[in-house]
């Protein structure tokens, strides 16, 4: 498919090769999901504390995309997820520490770019501290400049300094940088004055999808495209009525609303990147070769290791590792009826299968994401026969994509009220622990990928150590250890064996720096 | 609803030279006589590009000169349509199209010129 598109492009007058891109961030938010090696996703990589893991996953994703002819990846996410109610970023972020996000982000970027594709840092100037999803509404980040420089912008500055090829804009209002009420995507003070001039970005600025609610609900589509280019965007990500849009932009050039210099600046950034990627000489791919690269054993082995590094024992009241003496277990797993981005293929039912392999006396049921009362009733009945209930949760609140997770919370608290012992495997955002803080154990995998689930079950049965460290704060439950103890907010995390008490000697090394003890 | 859901999570996004037949009329010299547009823009609306067929020996394809020179050389050969076409990116899910359909569509829009 990519070959035929490139062939079409080569036949045009100038034969300029195409950018062909994918939204392949890793973990659940990865578009070559089924067959490729996505790794466990960014928050899991943040939990490993190892920038080499970030580099290797970036390199693997870049190599596999390159093999199928995709030369731009809209990743990594450089958003600092410091808002537990963020409905759309969550595990797509490396964590809530700007230093951690910078370190992991630049390592992953380097991995992708070393593999020969362009990386794209997003969503500038930062989508981490929002509680509205820009797919549906227009969020505002009200912080002052000094906070924005030290938290949101810091990773993007690192990305620019390290030579990231592309940056994607956020449809978010930042009054501190532009008080006109325009979102960053349409803001000249943000895209041109701040990003290109002040921060020194020389690569390509691309908008987030212009079809997202934040734009369409507030601006006319043609108008928005013209505004974005005026603001400093070099590529518009839009598809509906392209001819109309392009005509609008050409009209804007003719009547002087967009200068020819602005167009030339954009195109020369685009062509420079295409040159840098060597697309004139390498636009075609060999499908037979691609088949050998995508999802190959060598990549899967690294993915498995990274997954193992990331598993985080967030809470443990003496229940992990399980000691069962042949008693029964009940496994409850969520089916994602939203479908497209979660419980797919080999990942589906993985938790039950793995647990059964370790303990044959295991019953299992599937429930829907927003678990209904009837499902809860059945689960409570089955739980009576089980010594421990293991629940894999899917906390992904984005209302644009998912039906909600309140039902899961109800289910878990109902089982706890009945006196069951409950261990939760958090297979998405780990923030859901705050809604059922009394569970006996909580293991975060940050993803439903089978490698991570399998490693989590190994931890559950004491076959391996939990190596990960929680890269975010869970408000009211896991206190400041992972937050901002001295305003450095590095992830000098601990594995807790009970709340408020770090395991002795759990100091970790991050990169070349040795962490401080709390 | 489905397409909105998927717009962010698009499977494959494609930047392309979206230069359909619709735009060809604007590139001809027809309007230049009483062209109300600025002088700045008029030089890219003429037919210079059409007579300037690019061959394999063009310097922007040559690996030797610096990238900057190659880019400038290519930029100087491009019409406004071609420039604006570079600045667009289309997504397969926004079309609700299959990969085959997208491929077909890209082929059509590009080769239309």
XYZ file of C-alpha atoms in Angstrom:
631
model
C 0.000 0.000 0.000
C 2.734 2.487 0.914
C 4.658 1.519 -2.199
C 1.725 2.255 -4.470
C 1.172 5.628 -2.819
C 4.826 6.523 -3.235
C 4.694 5.349 -6.827
C 1.793 7.701 -7.471
C 3.770 10.533 -5.957
C 6.864 9.756 -7.979
C 4.831 10.037 -11.174
C 3.868 13.639 -10.433
C 5.728 16.515 -12.068
C 8.310 16.986 -9.344
C 8.100 13.468 -7.955
C 8.424 14.576 -4.358
C 8.157 11.569 -2.034
C 5.347 11.392 0.516
C 5.430 11.473 4.239
C 3.462 8.432 5.293
C 2.719 8.467 8.959
C 1.143 6.474 11.749
C -0.055 7.110 15.264
C 2.120 4.449 16.829
C 2.966 5.534 20.354
C 3.378 2.105 21.855
C 1.188 0.176 24.269
C -2.502 0.371 23.563
C -2.188 3.518 21.485
C -0.351 1.892 18.643
C -1.747 1.470 15.241
C 0.073 -1.551 13.987
C -1.314 -3.175 17.086
C -1.814 -6.806 16.256
C 1.354 -7.958 14.612
C 3.953 -5.433 15.600
C 6.119 -4.955 18.649
C 4.588 -1.985 20.430
C 6.070 -2.484 23.876
C 4.045 -1.779 26.982
C 3.528 1.938 26.343
C 5.044 5.102 27.731
C 3.931 5.050 31.351
C 5.254 1.503 31.664
C 8.541 2.647 30.180
C 8.533 5.512 32.688
C 8.088 2.888 35.390
C 11.215 1.039 34.273
C 13.291 4.122 35.117
C 15.654 2.958 32.385
C 16.198 5.243 29.422
C 17.796 2.391 27.504
C 14.369 0.700 27.514
C 12.901 3.860 25.986
C 15.615 3.955 23.330
C 15.181 0.302 22.427
C 11.405 0.468 22.182
C 11.725 3.619 20.064
C 14.215 1.883 17.829
C 12.043 -1.210 17.474
C 8.921 0.782 16.645
C 10.910 2.912 14.193
C 12.440 -0.128 12.514
C 9.095 -1.877 12.121
C 7.356 1.232 10.777
C 10.213 1.898 8.405
C 9.972 -1.671 7.148
C 6.387 -1.130 6.033
C 7.081 2.255 4.471
C 5.889 4.533 7.246
C 8.410 7.328 7.622
C 6.792 9.567 10.247
C 5.575 8.408 13.646
C 3.342 10.677 15.700
C 5.221 9.780 18.855
C 6.520 10.062 21.506
C 4.016 11.830 23.709
C 5.951 14.481 25.661
C 3.014 15.476 27.848
C 3.672 15.551 31.583
C 0.672 13.772 33.035
C 0.262 15.583 36.333
C -3.518 15.465 36.322
C -4.968 12.128 37.455
C -8.281 13.102 35.865
C -6.710 13.564 32.459
C -9.190 11.808 30.241
C -7.024 11.228 27.221
C -3.298 11.170 27.993
C -2.797 9.006 31.095
C -0.626 5.989 30.284
C 0.354 7.590 26.980
C 2.607 9.831 29.089
C 5.886 8.681 30.633
C 4.759 10.102 33.959
C 4.279 13.247 35.956
C 7.900 14.315 36.251
C 9.200 16.706 33.574
C 12.696 15.297 34.073
C 11.497 11.744 33.566
C 9.413 12.688 30.520
C 12.401 14.551 29.056
C 14.789 11.694 29.624
C 12.486 8.966 28.311
C 11.094 11.130 25.526
C 14.464 12.111 24.099
C 15.750 8.538 24.364
C 12.719 7.150 22.554
C 12.951 9.936 19.965
C 16.582 9.094 19.340
C 15.696 5.415 18.974
C 13.038 6.179 16.362
C 15.170 8.653 14.455
C 18.164 6.301 14.511
C 15.870 3.740 12.876
C 15.471 6.142 9.970
C 12.032 7.618 10.561
C 10.897 11.000 11.836
C 9.660 11.250 15.414
C 6.988 13.765 16.416
C 6.883 15.206 19.938
C 3.363 15.970 21.052
C 1.093 17.687 22.084
C 2.835 21.047 22.244
C 2.846 22.932 24.596
C 1.483 20.089 26.726
C -1.746 18.132 27.169
C -0.808 16.664 30.550
C -2.720 18.886 32.940
C -6.143 18.839 31.379
C -9.378 17.274 32.507
C -11.155 17.844 29.190
C -10.430 15.794 26.106
C -9.650 17.952 23.080
C -11.410 15.355 20.925
C -14.629 16.662 22.386
C -14.007 20.092 23.950
C -11.490 22.920 24.137
C -9.399 22.626 27.312
C -7.701 25.542 29.048
C -4.406 25.251 30.923
C -4.490 28.291 33.190
C -0.986 28.104 34.666
C 1.412 31.038 34.660
C 4.513 31.188 32.507
C 7.013 30.099 35.107
C 5.059 26.950 35.880
C 4.581 26.207 32.169
C 8.301 26.652 31.488
C 9.299 24.381 34.336
C 6.743 21.600 33.824
C 4.915 21.497 30.477
C 7.518 23.098 28.213
C 10.639 21.591 29.736
C 10.396 18.244 27.918
C 9.621 19.956 24.608
C 12.675 22.186 25.000
C 14.747 19.044 25.531
C 13.163 17.508 22.457
C 14.037 20.591 20.400
C 17.577 20.674 21.748
C 18.021 16.987 20.930
C 16.819 17.521 17.374
C 13.325 16.054 17.212
C 12.082 16.176 13.606
C 8.478 17.146 14.135
C 6.234 18.639 16.790
C 2.456 18.268 16.940
C 0.330 21.079 18.356
C -2.366 20.818 21.015
C -5.871 22.197 20.626
C -5.602 23.774 24.065
C -5.770 27.364 25.292
C -2.757 28.665 27.220
C -3.702 32.188 28.369
C -0.210 32.805 29.765
C 1.227 32.720 26.247
C -1.767 33.920 24.261
C -4.620 35.748 25.953
C -6.671 36.039 22.774
C -8.503 32.821 23.558
C -7.029 30.926 20.608
C -5.823 27.364 21.153
C -2.124 26.672 20.604
C -2.808 25.178 17.162
C -4.089 28.550 15.962
C -1.806 30.788 18.003
C 1.046 32.739 16.444
C 2.487 33.732 19.838
C 2.708 30.033 20.733
C 3.749 28.366 17.477
C 5.944 31.039 15.945
C 7.097 33.337 18.748
C 7.512 30.680 21.411
C 8.224 27.387 19.641
C 10.069 28.463 16.528
C 11.747 31.679 17.650
C 12.274 31.430 21.387
C 12.736 27.683 21.732
C 14.578 27.449 18.437
C 12.634 24.649 16.753
C 13.761 24.223 13.152
C 11.748 21.129 12.264
C 8.201 20.673 11.035
C 5.184 21.833 13.047
C 2.076 19.736 12.392
C -1.390 20.343 13.798
C -3.327 17.729 15.682
C -6.358 16.513 13.726
C -8.409 19.531 12.690
C -11.539 17.362 12.765
C -11.352 17.153 16.552
C -14.111 18.762 18.590
C -11.869 21.469 20.057
C -11.556 23.036 16.599
C -14.779 22.122 14.828
C -17.000 23.294 17.662
C -15.353 26.707 17.827
C -14.096 27.635 14.369
C -15.080 27.270 10.760
C -12.938 24.571 9.199
C -11.504 26.650 6.345
C -10.918 29.549 8.700
C -9.127 27.251 11.167
C -6.748 25.936 8.499
C -5.819 29.447 7.420
C -5.373 30.517 11.045
C -3.148 27.524 11.789
C -0.827 28.302 8.882
C -0.752 31.981 9.841
C 0.115 30.894 13.356
C 3.097 28.875 12.165
C 1.816 25.353 11.474
C 3.651 23.756 8.556
C 1.366 20.775 7.937
C -2.388 20.646 8.468
C -3.750 17.305 9.572
C -7.170 17.358 8.011
C -9.070 15.383 5.485
C -12.629 16.461 5.139
C -13.244 18.589 2.032
C -9.563 19.007 1.377
C -10.169 20.842 -1.869
C -12.177 23.489 -0.046
C -9.478 23.827 2.576
C -6.678 24.103 0.079
C -8.589 26.664 -1.940
C -9.152 28.675 1.214
C -5.431 28.646 1.917
C -4.574 29.651 -1.629
C -7.113 32.484 -1.453
C -5.530 33.598 1.793
C -2.155 33.722 0.057
C -3.584 35.679 -2.852
C -5.231 38.284 -0.682
C -2.186 38.590 1.492
C -3.615 37.013 4.658
C -0.847 34.421 4.492
C 2.496 35.631 3.208
C 4.445 33.745 0.579
C 7.337 33.762 3.027
C 5.192 31.803 5.484
C 4.369 29.200 2.820
C 8.019 28.971 1.775
C 9.097 28.587 5.393
C 6.649 25.704 5.838
C 7.544 23.951 2.593
C 11.254 24.319 3.096
C 10.949 22.743 6.571
C 8.967 19.872 5.027
C 11.393 19.344 2.154
C 14.373 19.579 4.462
C 12.966 16.758 6.580
C 12.187 14.669 3.504
C 15.768 15.207 2.377
C 17.127 14.348 5.788
C 15.165 11.094 5.780
C 16.616 10.318 2.364
C 13.170 9.649 0.947
C 14.191 10.277 -2.643
C 16.371 7.193 -2.512
C 14.398 5.095 -0.039
C 10.754 5.558 -0.733
C 9.906 1.940 -1.514
C 9.899 -1.050 0.791
C 10.245 -4.781 0.293
C 7.165 -6.573 1.698
C 9.023 -9.868 2.091
C 11.691 -8.158 4.151
C 9.066 -6.296 6.179
C 7.419 -9.549 7.149
C 10.653 -10.753 8.671
C 11.167 -7.543 10.643
C 7.718 -6.739 12.025
C 7.134 -8.606 15.264
C 10.313 -10.661 14.922
C 11.577 -12.810 17.786
C 14.428 -10.455 18.606
C 12.034 -7.527 19.023
C 9.576 -9.588 21.046
C 12.336 -10.593 23.422
C 13.207 -6.968 24.118
C 9.531 -6.125 24.503
C 9.211 -8.888 27.060
C 12.210 -7.613 29.002
C 10.909 -4.039 29.015
C 7.518 -5.309 30.170
C 9.249 -7.185 32.983
C 11.118 -4.053 34.026
C 7.888 -2.096 34.252
C 5.625 -4.207 36.467
C 4.942 -2.177 39.601
C 3.742 -3.566 42.912
C 1.938 -0.448 44.034
C 0.192 -1.884 47.057
C 0.671 -5.140 48.918
C -0.884 -6.092 52.235
C 1.056 -9.319 52.528
C -0.960 -11.017 49.794
C 1.629 -11.043 46.991
C 3.054 -13.566 46.305
C -0.084 -15.658 46.580
C 0.057 -18.693 48.852
C -2.894 -20.828 47.922
C -2.442 -24.434 48.965
C -4.704 -25.554 46.161
C -7.548 -23.181 46.985
C -9.717 -21.557 44.371
C -9.175 -18.288 42.583
C -11.618 -16.139 40.706
C -10.322 -14.014 37.858
C -12.457 -11.157 36.598
C -11.416 -9.535 33.354
C -12.803 -6.592 31.459
C -13.941 -6.916 27.893
C -13.499 -3.678 26.017
C -16.702 -3.340 24.082
C -15.305 -0.149 22.532
C -13.153 -2.624 20.670
C -10.549 -0.946 18.613
C -7.691 -0.158 20.930
C -7.646 -2.530 23.840
C -8.544 -6.161 24.264
C -7.480 -7.475 20.926
C -6.352 -10.815 19.610
C -3.828 -12.547 21.789
C -4.293 -10.014 24.576
C -7.873 -11.043 25.173
C -8.352 -13.353 28.114
C -4.616 -13.375 28.754
C -4.951 -12.721 32.490
C -7.264 -15.715 33.017
C -5.084 -17.997 30.909
C -1.912 -17.041 32.734
C -3.470 -17.434 36.172
C -4.919 -20.830 35.229
C -1.470 -21.938 34.119
C -0.203 -21.182 37.611
C -3.258 -22.387 39.519
C -5.656 -24.784 37.787
C -8.350 -24.272 40.454
C -9.347 -21.022 38.860
C -12.696 -19.790 37.655
C -12.906 -16.835 35.372
C -15.527 -14.454 34.061
C -15.549 -11.485 31.733
C -17.439 -8.320 32.497
C -18.045 -5.164 30.523
C -15.948 -2.073 31.169
C -18.687 -0.147 32.906
C -19.668 -3.264 34.816
C -23.430 -3.517 35.314
C -25.315 -4.568 38.453
C -26.177 -8.003 37.104
C -22.519 -8.716 36.380
C -21.623 -7.538 39.892
C -24.242 -9.872 41.362
C -22.812 -12.852 39.480
C -19.263 -11.931 40.454
C -20.183 -11.688 44.150
C -21.777 -15.112 44.032
C -18.764 -16.727 42.374
C -16.377 -14.953 44.723
C -17.845 -16.835 47.708
C -15.986 -19.941 46.593
C -12.697 -18.204 45.933
C -9.918 -17.531 48.359
C -8.664 -14.575 46.369
C -10.300 -12.555 43.626
C -8.018 -11.182 40.938
C -9.434 -8.330 38.888
C -7.844 -6.803 35.839
C -9.074 -3.227 35.584
C -9.251 -0.955 32.570
C -9.304 2.612 33.772
C -9.443 4.705 30.658
C -11.975 7.407 31.268
C -11.895 9.162 27.891
C -15.577 9.695 27.240
C -14.992 10.029 23.520
C -13.710 6.474 23.364
C -15.042 4.494 26.288
C -18.224 3.944 28.257
C -16.779 4.809 31.683
C -15.375 2.688 34.464
C -17.601 3.494 37.448
C -18.995 -0.037 37.275
C -15.530 -1.510 37.887
C -15.179 0.603 41.017
C -18.581 -0.562 42.263
C -17.655 -4.178 41.566
C -14.413 -4.029 43.504
C -15.850 -2.215 46.494
C -18.791 -4.655 46.599
C -16.392 -7.605 46.694
C -14.349 -5.944 49.443
C -17.504 -5.288 51.456
C -18.354 -8.984 51.221
C -15.018 -9.704 52.889
C -13.190 -11.040 49.846
C -9.479 -10.696 49.401
C -8.927 -8.737 46.213
C -5.820 -8.162 44.129
C -6.189 -5.688 41.291
C -4.039 -5.793 38.182
C -4.246 -2.246 36.832
C -4.094 -2.739 33.086
C -4.463 0.907 32.133
C -4.141 4.166 34.124
C -3.095 3.220 37.656
C -5.060 6.139 39.096
C -8.088 3.918 39.673
C -6.517 2.707 42.921
C -7.772 5.880 44.574
C -11.367 4.687 44.114
C -10.796 1.386 45.908
C -7.896 2.104 48.268
C -8.734 -0.860 50.494
C -7.799 -3.590 48.024
C -5.286 -6.076 49.403
C -2.895 -5.720 46.518
C -2.433 -3.654 43.390
C -0.064 -4.460 40.542
C 0.237 -1.944 37.707
C 1.016 -3.140 34.183
C -0.130 0.131 32.516
C -1.280 -1.904 29.519
C -3.199 -4.968 28.461
C -0.371 -6.221 26.241
C 0.080 -9.917 26.835
C 3.791 -9.658 27.683
C 3.029 -7.293 30.552
C 0.071 -9.309 31.813
C 2.185 -12.421 31.799
C 4.954 -10.704 33.757
C 2.410 -9.353 36.254
C 1.087 -12.864 36.877
C 4.654 -14.037 37.468
C 4.936 -11.356 40.141
C 1.575 -12.393 41.563
C 2.825 -15.951 42.058
C 6.225 -14.913 43.289
C 8.118 -16.113 40.243
C 9.656 -12.764 39.577
C 10.246 -9.458 41.294
C 8.225 -6.355 40.563
C 10.905 -4.136 39.075
C 8.871 -1.068 38.175
C 8.434 2.169 40.069
C 5.234 4.168 39.913
C 5.940 7.273 37.790
C 2.846 9.165 38.952
C 1.194 10.181 42.191
C -2.091 8.552 43.088
C -3.832 11.283 45.086
C -4.784 10.419 48.671
C -3.472 6.884 48.307
C 0.147 6.841 47.252
C 1.488 10.045 48.742
C 4.205 12.399 47.681
C 6.927 9.820 47.153
C 6.533 10.052 43.471
C 5.426 13.616 43.265
C 7.207 16.811 44.003
C 9.084 16.218 47.247
C 11.645 18.916 46.622
C 10.199 20.517 43.521
C 12.393 18.306 41.396
C 9.668 15.761 40.952
C 12.071 13.160 39.627
C 10.766 9.673 39.925
C 12.767 8.650 42.906
C 9.998 6.187 43.478
C 9.618 3.415 45.985
C 7.952 0.097 45.858
C 5.614 0.162 48.808
C 4.872 -2.908 50.821
C 2.278 -0.991 52.704
C 0.991 2.500 52.410
C 3.302 5.259 53.437
C 6.278 3.021 54.031
C 8.899 2.612 51.357
C 10.758 -0.647 51.143
C 14.141 -0.185 52.742
C 16.989 0.249 50.333
C 14.760 0.822 47.374
C 16.885 3.610 46.000
C 17.182 3.312 42.291
C 19.475 4.600 39.661
C 18.070 6.569 36.822
C 20.358 7.025 33.903
C 23.641 8.058 35.386
C 22.118 9.778 38.343
C 21.679 8.079 41.654
C 18.395 8.866 43.250
C 18.002 10.290 46.692
C 16.366 8.343 49.455
C 13.124 9.625 50.827
C -19.563 9.202 15.481
C -17.350 6.387 14.396
C -15.155 8.596 12.282
C -14.821 11.110 15.093
C -13.863 8.335 17.420
C -11.204 7.186 15.123
C -9.876 10.471 13.869
C -7.287 10.639 16.599
C -6.474 7.008 16.452
C -6.196 6.923 12.733
C -4.580 3.872 11.346
C -2.438 5.461 8.754
C -2.051 9.103 7.978
C -0.739 10.231 4.713
C 0.708 13.491 3.607
C 0.304 13.920 -0.032
C 0.468 16.304 -2.851
C -3.224 16.863 -2.990
C -3.361 18.662 -6.260
C -6.603 17.876 -7.948
C -7.820 19.055 -11.313
C -9.795 21.736 -9.537
C -6.672 23.719 -8.971
C -5.128 23.484 -12.362
C -7.238 26.349 -13.700
C -5.792 28.681 -11.138
C -2.285 27.963 -12.223
C -2.755 29.073 -15.778
C -2.009 32.558 -16.945
C -5.650 33.363 -17.686
C -6.123 35.571 -14.714
C -2.840 37.330 -14.734
C -3.982 40.114 -17.081
C -6.368 41.651 -14.605
C -5.075 39.803 -11.658
C -6.185 41.541 -8.488
C -3.747 39.473 -6.513
C -0.532 40.816 -5.221
C 2.658 40.989 -7.212
C 4.227 38.724 -4.662
C 1.817 35.926 -5.409
C 1.566 36.401 -9.152
C 4.943 34.952 -9.952
C 3.838 31.584 -8.670
C 0.651 31.604 -10.684
C 2.358 31.729 -14.040
C 3.164 28.758 -16.181
C 6.843 28.734 -15.484
C 6.445 25.371 -13.811
C 4.848 23.713 -16.783
C 7.735 24.500 -19.092
C 10.206 23.554 -16.429
C 10.035 19.775 -16.611
C 12.327 18.343 -13.998
C 14.684 15.631 -15.108
C 16.702 13.111 -13.149
C 19.748 15.330 -13.159
C 18.067 18.017 -11.072
C 20.254 19.209 -8.315
C 17.731 18.459 -5.550
C 17.984 14.779 -6.345
C 21.741 14.876 -6.393
C 23.219 13.597 -3.145
C 26.220 15.897 -3.250
C 24.999 19.442 -2.644
C 23.977 20.375 0.832
C 20.388 19.666 1.767
C 19.750 23.368 2.080
C 20.712 24.015 -1.507
C 18.640 21.112 -2.745
C 15.617 22.330 -0.840
C 16.001 25.854 -2.173
C 16.397 24.588 -5.678
C 13.264 22.478 -5.431
C 11.316 25.235 -3.719
C 12.103 27.602 -6.576
C 10.554 25.165 -9.040
C 7.292 24.699 -7.183
C 3.966 26.342 -7.923
C 1.750 27.574 -5.121
C -0.459 24.528 -5.644
C 2.460 22.217 -5.215
C 3.613 24.067 -2.153
C 0.245 24.057 -0.449
C -0.179 20.420 -1.457
C 2.934 19.589 0.559
C 1.311 21.144 3.607
C -1.578 18.704 3.843
C -2.000 15.407 5.527
C -4.931 13.118 4.980
C -6.091 10.374 7.276
C -7.628 7.135 6.190
C -10.158 6.990 9.009
C -11.498 10.435 8.321
C -12.589 9.069 5.000
C -14.047 5.981 6.597
C -12.132 4.273 3.823
C -10.340 0.977 3.590
C -6.637 0.985 2.942
C -7.310 -0.020 -0.631
C -9.681 2.887 -1.128
C -7.242 5.335 0.403
C -4.491 4.104 -1.851
C -6.762 4.522 -4.826
C -7.800 7.994 -3.731
C -4.223 9.139 -3.215
C -3.334 7.834 -6.631
C -6.199 9.724 -8.215
C -5.633 13.044 -6.510
C -1.929 13.064 -7.127
C -1.966 11.898 -10.690
C -4.766 14.281 -11.565
C -2.245 16.982 -12.250
